[in-house]
XYZ file of C-alpha atoms in Angstrom:
590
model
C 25.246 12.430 -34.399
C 24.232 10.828 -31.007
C 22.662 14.530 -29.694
C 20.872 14.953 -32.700
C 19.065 11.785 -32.684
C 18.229 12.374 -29.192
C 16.959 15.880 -30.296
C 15.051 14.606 -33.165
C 13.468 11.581 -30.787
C 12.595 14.232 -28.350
C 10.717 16.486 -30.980
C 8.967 13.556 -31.848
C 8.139 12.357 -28.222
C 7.127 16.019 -27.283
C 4.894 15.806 -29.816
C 3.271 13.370 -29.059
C 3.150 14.131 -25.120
C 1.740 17.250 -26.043
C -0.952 15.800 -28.133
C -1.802 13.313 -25.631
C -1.916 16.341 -22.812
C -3.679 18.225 -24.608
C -6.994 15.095 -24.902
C -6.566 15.217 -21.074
C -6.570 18.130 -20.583
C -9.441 18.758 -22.355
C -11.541 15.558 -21.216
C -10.560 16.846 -17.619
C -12.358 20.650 -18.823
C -15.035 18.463 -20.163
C -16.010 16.437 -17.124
C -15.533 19.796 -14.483
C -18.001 21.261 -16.809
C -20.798 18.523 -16.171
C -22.569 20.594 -13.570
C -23.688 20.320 -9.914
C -25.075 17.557 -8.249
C -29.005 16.485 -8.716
C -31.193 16.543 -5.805
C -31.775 13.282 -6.184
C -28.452 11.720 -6.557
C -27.573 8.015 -5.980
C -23.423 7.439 -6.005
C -21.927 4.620 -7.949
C -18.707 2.954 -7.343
C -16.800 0.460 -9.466
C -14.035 -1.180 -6.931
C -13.081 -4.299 -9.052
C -9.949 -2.611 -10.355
C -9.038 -2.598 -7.060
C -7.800 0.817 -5.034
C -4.531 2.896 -4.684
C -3.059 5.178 -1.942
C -1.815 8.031 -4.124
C -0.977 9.091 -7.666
C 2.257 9.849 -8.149
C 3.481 12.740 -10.401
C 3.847 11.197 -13.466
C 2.688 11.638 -16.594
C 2.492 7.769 -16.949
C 0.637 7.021 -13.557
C -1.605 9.755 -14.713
C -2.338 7.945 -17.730
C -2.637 4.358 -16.575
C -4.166 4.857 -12.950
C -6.725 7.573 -14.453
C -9.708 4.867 -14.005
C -8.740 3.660 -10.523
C -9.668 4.558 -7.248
C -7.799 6.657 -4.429
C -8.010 5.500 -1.060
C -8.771 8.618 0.553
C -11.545 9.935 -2.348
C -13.118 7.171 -1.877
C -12.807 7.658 2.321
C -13.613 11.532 1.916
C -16.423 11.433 -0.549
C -18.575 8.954 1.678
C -17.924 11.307 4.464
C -19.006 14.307 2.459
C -22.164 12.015 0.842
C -23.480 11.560 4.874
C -24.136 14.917 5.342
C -25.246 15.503 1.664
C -28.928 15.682 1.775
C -28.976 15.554 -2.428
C -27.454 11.878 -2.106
C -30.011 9.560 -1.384
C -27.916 6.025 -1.679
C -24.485 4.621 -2.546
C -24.334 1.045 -5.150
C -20.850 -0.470 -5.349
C -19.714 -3.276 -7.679
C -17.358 -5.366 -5.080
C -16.868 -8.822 -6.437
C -13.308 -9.320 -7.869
C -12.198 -6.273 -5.812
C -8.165 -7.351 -5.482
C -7.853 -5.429 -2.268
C -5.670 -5.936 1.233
C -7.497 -6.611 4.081
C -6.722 -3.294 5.512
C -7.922 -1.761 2.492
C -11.269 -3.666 2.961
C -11.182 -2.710 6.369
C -10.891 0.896 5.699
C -13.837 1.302 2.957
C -16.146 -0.924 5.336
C -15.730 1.579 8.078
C -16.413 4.195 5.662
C -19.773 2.476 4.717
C -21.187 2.078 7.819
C -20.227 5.450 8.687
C -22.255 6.480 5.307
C -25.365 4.361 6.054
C -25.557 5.587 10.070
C -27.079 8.583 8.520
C -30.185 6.208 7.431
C -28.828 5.938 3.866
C -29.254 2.730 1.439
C -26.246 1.179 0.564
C -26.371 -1.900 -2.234
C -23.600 -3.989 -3.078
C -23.728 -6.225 -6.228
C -21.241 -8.520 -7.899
C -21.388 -10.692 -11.083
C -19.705 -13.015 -8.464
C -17.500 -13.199 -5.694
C -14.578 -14.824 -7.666
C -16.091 -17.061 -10.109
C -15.514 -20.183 -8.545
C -11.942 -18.928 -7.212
C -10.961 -17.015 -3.803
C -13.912 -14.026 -2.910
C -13.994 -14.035 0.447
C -12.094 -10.546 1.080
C -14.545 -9.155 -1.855
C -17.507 -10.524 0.027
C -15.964 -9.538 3.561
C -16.388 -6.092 1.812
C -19.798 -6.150 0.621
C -21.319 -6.979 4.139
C -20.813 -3.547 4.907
C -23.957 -2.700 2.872
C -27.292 -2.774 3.589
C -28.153 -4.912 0.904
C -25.974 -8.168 -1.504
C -27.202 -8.675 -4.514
C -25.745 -11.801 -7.063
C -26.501 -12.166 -10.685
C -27.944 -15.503 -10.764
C -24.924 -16.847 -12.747
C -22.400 -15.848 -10.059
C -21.036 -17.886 -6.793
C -19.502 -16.807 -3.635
C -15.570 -18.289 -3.600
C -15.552 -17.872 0.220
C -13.598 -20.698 1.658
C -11.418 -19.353 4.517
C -7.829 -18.180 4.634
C -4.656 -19.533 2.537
C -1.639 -18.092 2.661
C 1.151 -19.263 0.470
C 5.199 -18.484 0.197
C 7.658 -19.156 -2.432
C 10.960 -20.754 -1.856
C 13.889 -20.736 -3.958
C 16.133 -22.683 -2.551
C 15.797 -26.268 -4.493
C 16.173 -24.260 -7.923
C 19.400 -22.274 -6.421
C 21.153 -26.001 -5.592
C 20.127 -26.871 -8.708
C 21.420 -23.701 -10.605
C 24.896 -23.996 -7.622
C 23.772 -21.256 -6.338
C 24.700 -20.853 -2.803
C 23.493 -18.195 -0.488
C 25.215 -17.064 2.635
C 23.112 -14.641 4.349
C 22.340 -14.061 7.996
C 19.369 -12.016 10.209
C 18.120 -10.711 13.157
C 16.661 -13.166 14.492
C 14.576 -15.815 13.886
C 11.425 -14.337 12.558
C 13.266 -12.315 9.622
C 12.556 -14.646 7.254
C 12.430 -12.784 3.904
C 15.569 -14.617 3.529
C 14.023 -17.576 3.588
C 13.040 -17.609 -0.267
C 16.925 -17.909 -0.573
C 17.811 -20.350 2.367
C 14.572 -22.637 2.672
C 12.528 -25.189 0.813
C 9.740 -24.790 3.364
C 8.648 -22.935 6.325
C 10.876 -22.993 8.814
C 9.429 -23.234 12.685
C 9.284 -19.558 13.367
C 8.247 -18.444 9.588
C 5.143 -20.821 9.984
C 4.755 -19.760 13.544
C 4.762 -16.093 11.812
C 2.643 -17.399 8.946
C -0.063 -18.995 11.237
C -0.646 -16.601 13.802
C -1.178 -13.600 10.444
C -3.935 -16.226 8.653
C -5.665 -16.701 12.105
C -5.617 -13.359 13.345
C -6.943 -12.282 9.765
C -9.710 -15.363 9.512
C -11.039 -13.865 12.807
C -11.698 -10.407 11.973
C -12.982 -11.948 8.383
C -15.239 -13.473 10.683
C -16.181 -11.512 13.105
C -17.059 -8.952 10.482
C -19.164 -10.971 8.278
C -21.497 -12.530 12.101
C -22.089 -8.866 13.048
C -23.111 -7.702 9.200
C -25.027 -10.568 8.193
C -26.328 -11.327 11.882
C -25.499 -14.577 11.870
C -23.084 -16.156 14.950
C -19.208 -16.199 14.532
C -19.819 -20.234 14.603
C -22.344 -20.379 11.913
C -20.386 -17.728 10.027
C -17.123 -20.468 10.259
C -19.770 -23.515 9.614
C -20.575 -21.923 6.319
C -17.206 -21.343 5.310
C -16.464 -25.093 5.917
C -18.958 -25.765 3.045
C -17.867 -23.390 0.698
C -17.851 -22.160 -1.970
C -21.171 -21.377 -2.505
C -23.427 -21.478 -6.093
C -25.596 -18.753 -6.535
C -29.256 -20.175 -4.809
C -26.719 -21.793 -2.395
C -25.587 -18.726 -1.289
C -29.189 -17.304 -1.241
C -30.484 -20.171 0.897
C -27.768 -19.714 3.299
C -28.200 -16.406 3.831
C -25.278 -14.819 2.104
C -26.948 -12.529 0.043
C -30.233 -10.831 -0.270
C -30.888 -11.289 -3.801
C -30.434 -12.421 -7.452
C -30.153 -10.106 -10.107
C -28.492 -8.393 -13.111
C -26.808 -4.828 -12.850
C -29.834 -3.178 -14.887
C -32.429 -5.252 -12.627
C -30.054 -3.806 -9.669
C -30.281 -0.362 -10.427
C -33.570 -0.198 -12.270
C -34.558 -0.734 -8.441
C -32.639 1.619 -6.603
C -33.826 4.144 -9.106
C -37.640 3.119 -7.656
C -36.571 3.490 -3.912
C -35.347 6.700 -4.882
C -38.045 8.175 -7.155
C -38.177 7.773 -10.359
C -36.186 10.895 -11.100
C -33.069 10.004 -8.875
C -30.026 9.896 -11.133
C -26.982 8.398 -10.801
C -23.081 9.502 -10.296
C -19.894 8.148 -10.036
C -18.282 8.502 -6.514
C -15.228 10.292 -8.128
C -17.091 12.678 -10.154
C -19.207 13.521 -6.682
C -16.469 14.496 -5.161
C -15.274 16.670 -7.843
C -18.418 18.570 -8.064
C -19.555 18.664 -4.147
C -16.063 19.288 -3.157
C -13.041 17.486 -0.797
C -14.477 17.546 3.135
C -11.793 19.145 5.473
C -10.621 21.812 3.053
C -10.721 25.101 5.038
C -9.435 26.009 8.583
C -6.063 25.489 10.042
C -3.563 23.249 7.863
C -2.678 19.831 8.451
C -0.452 18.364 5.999
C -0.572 15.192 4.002
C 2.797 13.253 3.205
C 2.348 10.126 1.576
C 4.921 7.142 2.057
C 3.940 4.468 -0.554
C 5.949 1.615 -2.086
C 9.228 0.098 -1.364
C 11.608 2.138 0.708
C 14.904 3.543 -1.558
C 17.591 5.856 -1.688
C 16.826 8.728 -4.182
C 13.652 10.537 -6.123
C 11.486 7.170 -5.679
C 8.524 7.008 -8.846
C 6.367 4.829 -10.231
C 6.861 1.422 -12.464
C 4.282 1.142 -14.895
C 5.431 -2.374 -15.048
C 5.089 -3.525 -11.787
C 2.142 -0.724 -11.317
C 3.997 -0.046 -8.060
C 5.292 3.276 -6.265
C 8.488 3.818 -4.821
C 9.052 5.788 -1.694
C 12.264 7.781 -2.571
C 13.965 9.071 0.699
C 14.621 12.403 -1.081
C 11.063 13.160 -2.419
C 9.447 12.181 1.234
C 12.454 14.521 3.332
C 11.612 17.075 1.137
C 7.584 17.296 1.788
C 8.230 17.079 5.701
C 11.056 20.426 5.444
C 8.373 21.691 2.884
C 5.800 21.067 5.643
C 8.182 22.281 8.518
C 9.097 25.541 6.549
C 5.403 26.213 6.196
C 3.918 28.673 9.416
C 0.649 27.776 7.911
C 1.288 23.753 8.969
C 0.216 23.189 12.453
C 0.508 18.969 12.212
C 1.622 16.463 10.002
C -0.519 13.579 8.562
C 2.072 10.703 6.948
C 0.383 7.948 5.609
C 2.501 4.921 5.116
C 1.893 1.542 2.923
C 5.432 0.151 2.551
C 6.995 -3.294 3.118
C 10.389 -1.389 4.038
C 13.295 -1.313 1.962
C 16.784 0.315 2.887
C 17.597 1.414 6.284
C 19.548 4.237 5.385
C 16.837 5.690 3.120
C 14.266 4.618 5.925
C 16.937 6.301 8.911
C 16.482 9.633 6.733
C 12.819 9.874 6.838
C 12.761 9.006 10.487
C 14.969 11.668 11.053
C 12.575 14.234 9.423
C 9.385 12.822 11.390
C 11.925 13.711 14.461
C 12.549 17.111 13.347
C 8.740 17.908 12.788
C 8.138 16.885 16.649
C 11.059 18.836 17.898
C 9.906 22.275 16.247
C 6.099 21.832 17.444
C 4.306 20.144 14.390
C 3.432 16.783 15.683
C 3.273 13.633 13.490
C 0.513 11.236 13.231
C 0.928 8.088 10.816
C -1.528 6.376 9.294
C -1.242 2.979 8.336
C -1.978 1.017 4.895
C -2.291 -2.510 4.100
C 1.689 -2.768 4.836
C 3.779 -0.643 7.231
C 6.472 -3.480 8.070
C 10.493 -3.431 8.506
C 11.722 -0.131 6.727
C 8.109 0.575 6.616
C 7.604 0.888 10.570
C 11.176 2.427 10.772
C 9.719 5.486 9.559
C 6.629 5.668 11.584
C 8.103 5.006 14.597
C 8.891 8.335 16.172
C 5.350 9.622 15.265
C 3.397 11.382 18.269
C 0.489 8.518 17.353
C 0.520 5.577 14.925
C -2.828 4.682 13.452
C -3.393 0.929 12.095
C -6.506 -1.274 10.625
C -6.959 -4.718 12.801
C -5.857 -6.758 9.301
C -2.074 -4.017 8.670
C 0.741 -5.918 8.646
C 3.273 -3.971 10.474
C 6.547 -4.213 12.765
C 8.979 -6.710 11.318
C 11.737 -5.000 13.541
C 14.881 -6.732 12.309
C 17.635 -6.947 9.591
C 19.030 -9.077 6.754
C 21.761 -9.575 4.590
C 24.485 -11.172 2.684
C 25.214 -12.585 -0.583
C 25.055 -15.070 -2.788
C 28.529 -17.613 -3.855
C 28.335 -18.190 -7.104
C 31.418 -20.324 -7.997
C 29.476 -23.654 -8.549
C 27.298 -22.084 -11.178
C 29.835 -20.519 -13.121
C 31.678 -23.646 -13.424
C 28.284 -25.855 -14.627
C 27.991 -23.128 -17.380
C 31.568 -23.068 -18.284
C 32.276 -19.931 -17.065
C 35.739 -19.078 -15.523
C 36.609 -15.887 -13.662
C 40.079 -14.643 -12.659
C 40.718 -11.206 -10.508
C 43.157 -8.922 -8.830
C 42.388 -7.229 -5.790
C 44.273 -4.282 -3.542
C 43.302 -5.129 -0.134
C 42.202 -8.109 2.603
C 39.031 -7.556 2.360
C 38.338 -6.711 -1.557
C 36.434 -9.522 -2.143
C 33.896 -8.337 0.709
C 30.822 -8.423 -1.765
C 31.860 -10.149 -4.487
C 30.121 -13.391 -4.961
C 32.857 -15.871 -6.305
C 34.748 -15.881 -2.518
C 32.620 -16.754 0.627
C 33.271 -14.856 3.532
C 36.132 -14.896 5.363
C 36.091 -15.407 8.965
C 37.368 -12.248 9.678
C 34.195 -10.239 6.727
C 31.743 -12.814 8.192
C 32.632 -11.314 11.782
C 32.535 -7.693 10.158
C 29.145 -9.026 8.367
C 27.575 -10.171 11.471
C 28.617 -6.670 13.732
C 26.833 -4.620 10.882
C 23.918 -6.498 11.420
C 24.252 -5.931 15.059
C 24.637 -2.209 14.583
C 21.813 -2.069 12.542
C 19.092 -3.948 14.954
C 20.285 -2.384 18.050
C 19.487 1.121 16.445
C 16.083 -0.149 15.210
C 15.258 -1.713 18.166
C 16.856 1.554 20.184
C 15.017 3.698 18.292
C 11.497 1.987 18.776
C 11.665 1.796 22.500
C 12.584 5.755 22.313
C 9.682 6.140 20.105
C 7.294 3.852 21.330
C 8.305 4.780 25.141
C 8.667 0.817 25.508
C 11.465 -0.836 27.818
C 13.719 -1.732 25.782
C 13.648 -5.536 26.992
C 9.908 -5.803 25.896
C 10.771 -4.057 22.004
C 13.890 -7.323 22.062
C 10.759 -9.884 22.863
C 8.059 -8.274 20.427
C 11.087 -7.557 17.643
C 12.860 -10.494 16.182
C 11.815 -9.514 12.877
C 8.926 -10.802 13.393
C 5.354 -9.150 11.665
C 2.227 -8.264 13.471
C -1.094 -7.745 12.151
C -2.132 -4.597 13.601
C -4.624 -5.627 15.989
C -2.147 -7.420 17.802
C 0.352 -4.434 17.253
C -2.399 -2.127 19.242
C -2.036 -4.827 22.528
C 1.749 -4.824 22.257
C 2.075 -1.075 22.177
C 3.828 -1.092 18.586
C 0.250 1.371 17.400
C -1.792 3.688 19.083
C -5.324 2.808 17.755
C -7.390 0.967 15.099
C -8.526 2.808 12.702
C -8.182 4.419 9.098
C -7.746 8.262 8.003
C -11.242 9.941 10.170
C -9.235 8.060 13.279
C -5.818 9.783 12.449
C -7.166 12.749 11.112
C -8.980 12.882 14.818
C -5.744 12.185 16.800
C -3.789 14.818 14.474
C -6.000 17.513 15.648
C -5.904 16.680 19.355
C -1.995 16.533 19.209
C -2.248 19.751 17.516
C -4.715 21.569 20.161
C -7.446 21.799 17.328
C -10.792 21.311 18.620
C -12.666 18.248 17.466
C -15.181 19.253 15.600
C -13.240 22.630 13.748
C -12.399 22.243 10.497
C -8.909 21.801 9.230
C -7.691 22.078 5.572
C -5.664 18.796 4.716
C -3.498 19.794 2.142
C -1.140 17.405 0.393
C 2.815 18.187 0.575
C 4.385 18.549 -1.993
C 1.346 19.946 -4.135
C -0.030 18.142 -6.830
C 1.430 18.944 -10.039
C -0.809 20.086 -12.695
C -0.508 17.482 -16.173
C 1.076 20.021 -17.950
C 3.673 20.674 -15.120
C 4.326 16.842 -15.275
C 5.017 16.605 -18.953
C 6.249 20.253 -19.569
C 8.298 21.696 -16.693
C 11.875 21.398 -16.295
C 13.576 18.162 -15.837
C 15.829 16.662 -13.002
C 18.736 19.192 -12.157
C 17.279 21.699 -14.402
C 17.257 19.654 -17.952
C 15.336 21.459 -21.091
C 11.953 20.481 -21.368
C 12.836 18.267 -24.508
C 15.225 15.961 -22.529
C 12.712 15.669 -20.397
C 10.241 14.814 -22.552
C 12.810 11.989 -23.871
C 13.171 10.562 -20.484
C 9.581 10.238 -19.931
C 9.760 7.604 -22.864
C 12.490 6.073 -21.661
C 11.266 5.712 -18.267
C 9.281 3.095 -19.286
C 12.587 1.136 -20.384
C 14.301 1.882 -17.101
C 11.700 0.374 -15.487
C 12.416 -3.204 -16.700
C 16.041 -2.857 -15.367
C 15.369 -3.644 -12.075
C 14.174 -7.314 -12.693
C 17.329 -7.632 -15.064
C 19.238 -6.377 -12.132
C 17.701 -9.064 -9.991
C 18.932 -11.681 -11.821
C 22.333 -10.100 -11.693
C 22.037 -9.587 -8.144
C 21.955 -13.833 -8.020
C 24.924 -13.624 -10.482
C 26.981 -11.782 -8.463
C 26.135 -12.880 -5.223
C 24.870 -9.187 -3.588
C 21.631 -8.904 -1.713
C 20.088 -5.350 -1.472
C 16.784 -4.214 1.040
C 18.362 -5.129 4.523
C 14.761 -3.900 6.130
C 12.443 -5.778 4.192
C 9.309 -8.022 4.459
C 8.597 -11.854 2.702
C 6.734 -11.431 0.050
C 2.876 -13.173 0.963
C 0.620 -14.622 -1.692
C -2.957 -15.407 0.602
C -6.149 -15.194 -0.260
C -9.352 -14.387 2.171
């Protein structure tokens, strides 16, 4: 009875896939057929649903992440708009863009490279956070050559904040107790366990990331809006701004509506300049760097694991599954065509041995003659930097947060609660050490002794392994490591990255290490392929299931996804803690 229902739900389901395939498909055919680009063209961008690295293959990211921009598009299509003598000017909506500073970072660079070729570049925003935090938005916008504010909007720029959560008053409350230990004093993503505030070191950590950040925010905005770093911090002191306040200060160039906006970028232009969105550009003009000698693209996103990785459409996050990533770098590595490897990373880490197996295949690629170059997101931290570390070059923006070399662990004892709620629990057990991970016995001094020399094991091979990498003495990676987190700028002066920069800098430093000249072209071609939409929803499932069962688990992906915040609170139940090369979560605001 079971197997039919699950045959009769996957009919249905199929159906219903196919159906909604099938509109793609054909709105997909039905936007490739718009034609070529206008000689007159003027490129629009809408960056307020802020920006991803990659889309994963699956049918649901496909779905839900249809409208929002990729990273590198958006990076490749302003390079190929420079040189595009039919594209005339570039207008961006910027300001409630929810982006990382390195993200910011990355599309300013790419704007100023676009308007060094004498082309207009407007940025306009309803407003820069309507009267909450806009500076990062507004950081962005003074890449252009031009801000424009509808006269109802205000500029939320008001420095740096950066906030932390801390769990431990509610876990005394609950009699929850965790026993947990790191290495050393700056991993503190256990603090959210162990803490009720910052502790020395975490706000030592804290401080040092909001400061080094505030300084490029400033820095950036002096040399944009030519104003002097101290009148730049002057007018944050008095923020935020109202519209005319903004205006008289200098912060933007003018007040308008969108229509108003456009209506006189279309005049600049000539009257028969027409515009097009920066993703439909690309389609039509074609990806730069798409012929010549291969260079392949692996992308790392998302939280480091064990396993396949994916996509939650709950969390809208990726996960970087050890198995899918190995599998593009001996895809790459198998390929004669592949002269270099490209691996862009955006990961707060995760588990080391997932993060030891991808390491291992960066290793491989160097040993066999395909060098490695990584490329650095918003976040390439703990597990994150484990797997860039043997690269030939790393590649960081000032404002990545990167390194956290260290290790956590432990559990939490959860005795106390179980007896507030009435709960009792009794137990047999085979061996001394049986009650290793459960969370109703504390450690004994012989596990915590066990505990602590895993830990040990664990940070002498990450720090080992990043002074083989790095080619650092290994008594400058102990001072620098600590589990402490680096924005990359200051990564760059301790020798944890090789240069600032986003993907024109590592593309550039992947053709040197590969003997490519400079200015040949090279084909970057993402490993593994793209699938097609219908080879997401239609080709064979996992280990070779029929395309019905497939189909089924597609829909219940969606509830699978909701199981690991159910297994969170578990995790507290029991008393395990999972991710031993992880980051603190931070909540700040530019």
């Amino acid at each position: 009875m079971g197997k039919v229902l699950v045959r009769i739900l996957a009919v249905i389901g199929g159906l219903a896939i196919f159906g909604l395939a099938v509109g793609l498909g054909v709105a997909a055919l039905m936007r490739a057929s718009k034609g070529s680009v206008a000689s007159k063209t003027i490129l629009k961008v809408d960056l307020e649903q802020g920006i991803i690295e990659d889309v994963p293959d699956d049918p649901v990211a496909a779905y839900t992440l249809k409208d929002t921009p990729v990273m590198r598009d958006l990076v490749d299509a302003l390079e190929k708009a420079r040189d595009d003598s039919r594209v005339v000017g570039l207008v961006a909506r910027v300001g409630a863009a929810p982006l990382g500073m390195a993200q910011v970072q990355e599309l300013r660079n790419a704007v100023i490279a676009f308007r060094a070729k004498k082309k207009p570049a407007v940025a306009y925003a309803e407003t820069f956070g309507e009267f909450g935090p806009g500076g990062g938005a507004y950081y962005l916008a003074t890449a252009f050559d031009e801000i424009w504010l509808q006269p109802s909007g205000d500029i939320g720029l008001t420095g740096v904040i950066l906030e932390s959560p801390f769990a431990r008053g509610t876990l005394d409350k609950l009699g929850l107790k965790p026993r947990m230990d790191h290495r050393y004093e700056y991993k503190n993503a256990m603090n959210f366990y162990t803490e009720k505030k910052y502790d020395p070191y975490h706000k030592e950590a804290m401080e040092k990331l909001m400061n080094s950040w505030f300084s490029q925010l400033v820095k950036g905005i002096s040399e944009s809006r030519h104003l002097t770093e101290s009148q730049v911090k002057a007018l944050v002191d008095k923020g935020p701004f109202l519209g005319k306040e903004a205006q008289a200060a200098g912060l933007v160039d003018g007040m308008g509506y969108r229509d108003e906006i456009y209506a006189n970028m279309r005049k600049k232009a000539g009257g028969n300049a027409r515009f097009l969105d920066l993703d439909e550009y690309l389609k039509r003009a074609g990806r730069p760097h798409a012929s010549g000698k291969t260079i392949a693209l692996i992308f790392g996103v998302g939280v480091v694991s064990r396993g396949d990785g994916g996509y939650s459409p709950f969390s809208g996050e990726e996960v970087m599954g050890s198995d899918h990533v190995t599998a593009a770098f001996r895809q790459a590595l198998k390929d004669p065509a592949v002269k270099a490897i490209l691996f862009r990373v955006d990961s707060p880490g995760g588990s080391y041995v997932a993060s030891d197996s991808i390491w291992r295949e960066t290793l491989r690629a160097k040993k066999v003659g395909k060098p490695v170059v990584v490329s650095m997101g918003n976040l390439a931290g703990s597990g994150g930097y484990f797997v860039a570390m043997a690269a030939d070059k790393i590649v960081a923006q000032p404002g990545t947060i990167t390194a956290s070399i260290g290790v956590l662990g432990g559990k939490m004892l959860t005795s106390d609660f179980w007896d507030k709620v009435g709960l009792s629990w009794d137990e047999v057990h085979t061996s001394a050490n049986s009650t290793f991970w459960t969370g109703t016995h504390d450690y004994s001094q012989a596990q915590w002794a066990r505990f602590e020399a895993w830990l040990d094991r664990v940070y002498e091979d990450f720090t080992g392994k990043v002074a083989e990498g790095r080619k650092l003495p290994k008594e400058k990676v102990l001072q620098i490591a600590k589990g402490r987190i680096w924005t990359g700028q200051d990564a760059k002066e301790l020798g944890l990255v090789d240069e600032l920069g986003g993907f024109p800098e590592a593309l550039r430093l992947v053709k040197k290490a590969a003997g490519i000249p400079e200015k040949e072209e090279v084909n970057v071609k993402i490993y593994p392929p793209k699938k097609t939409l219908f080879q997401m929803f239609f080709e064979e499932g996992p280990h070779g299931s029929e395309p019905e069962e497939a189909a089924l688990a597609t829909f219940s992906k969606g509830l699978k996804e909701i199981q690991p915040y159910v297994r969170r609170i578990q995790m507290l139940a029991r008393g395990t803690e999972a991710g031993v090369l992880t980051m603190p979560p931070v909540e700040g605001q530019p």
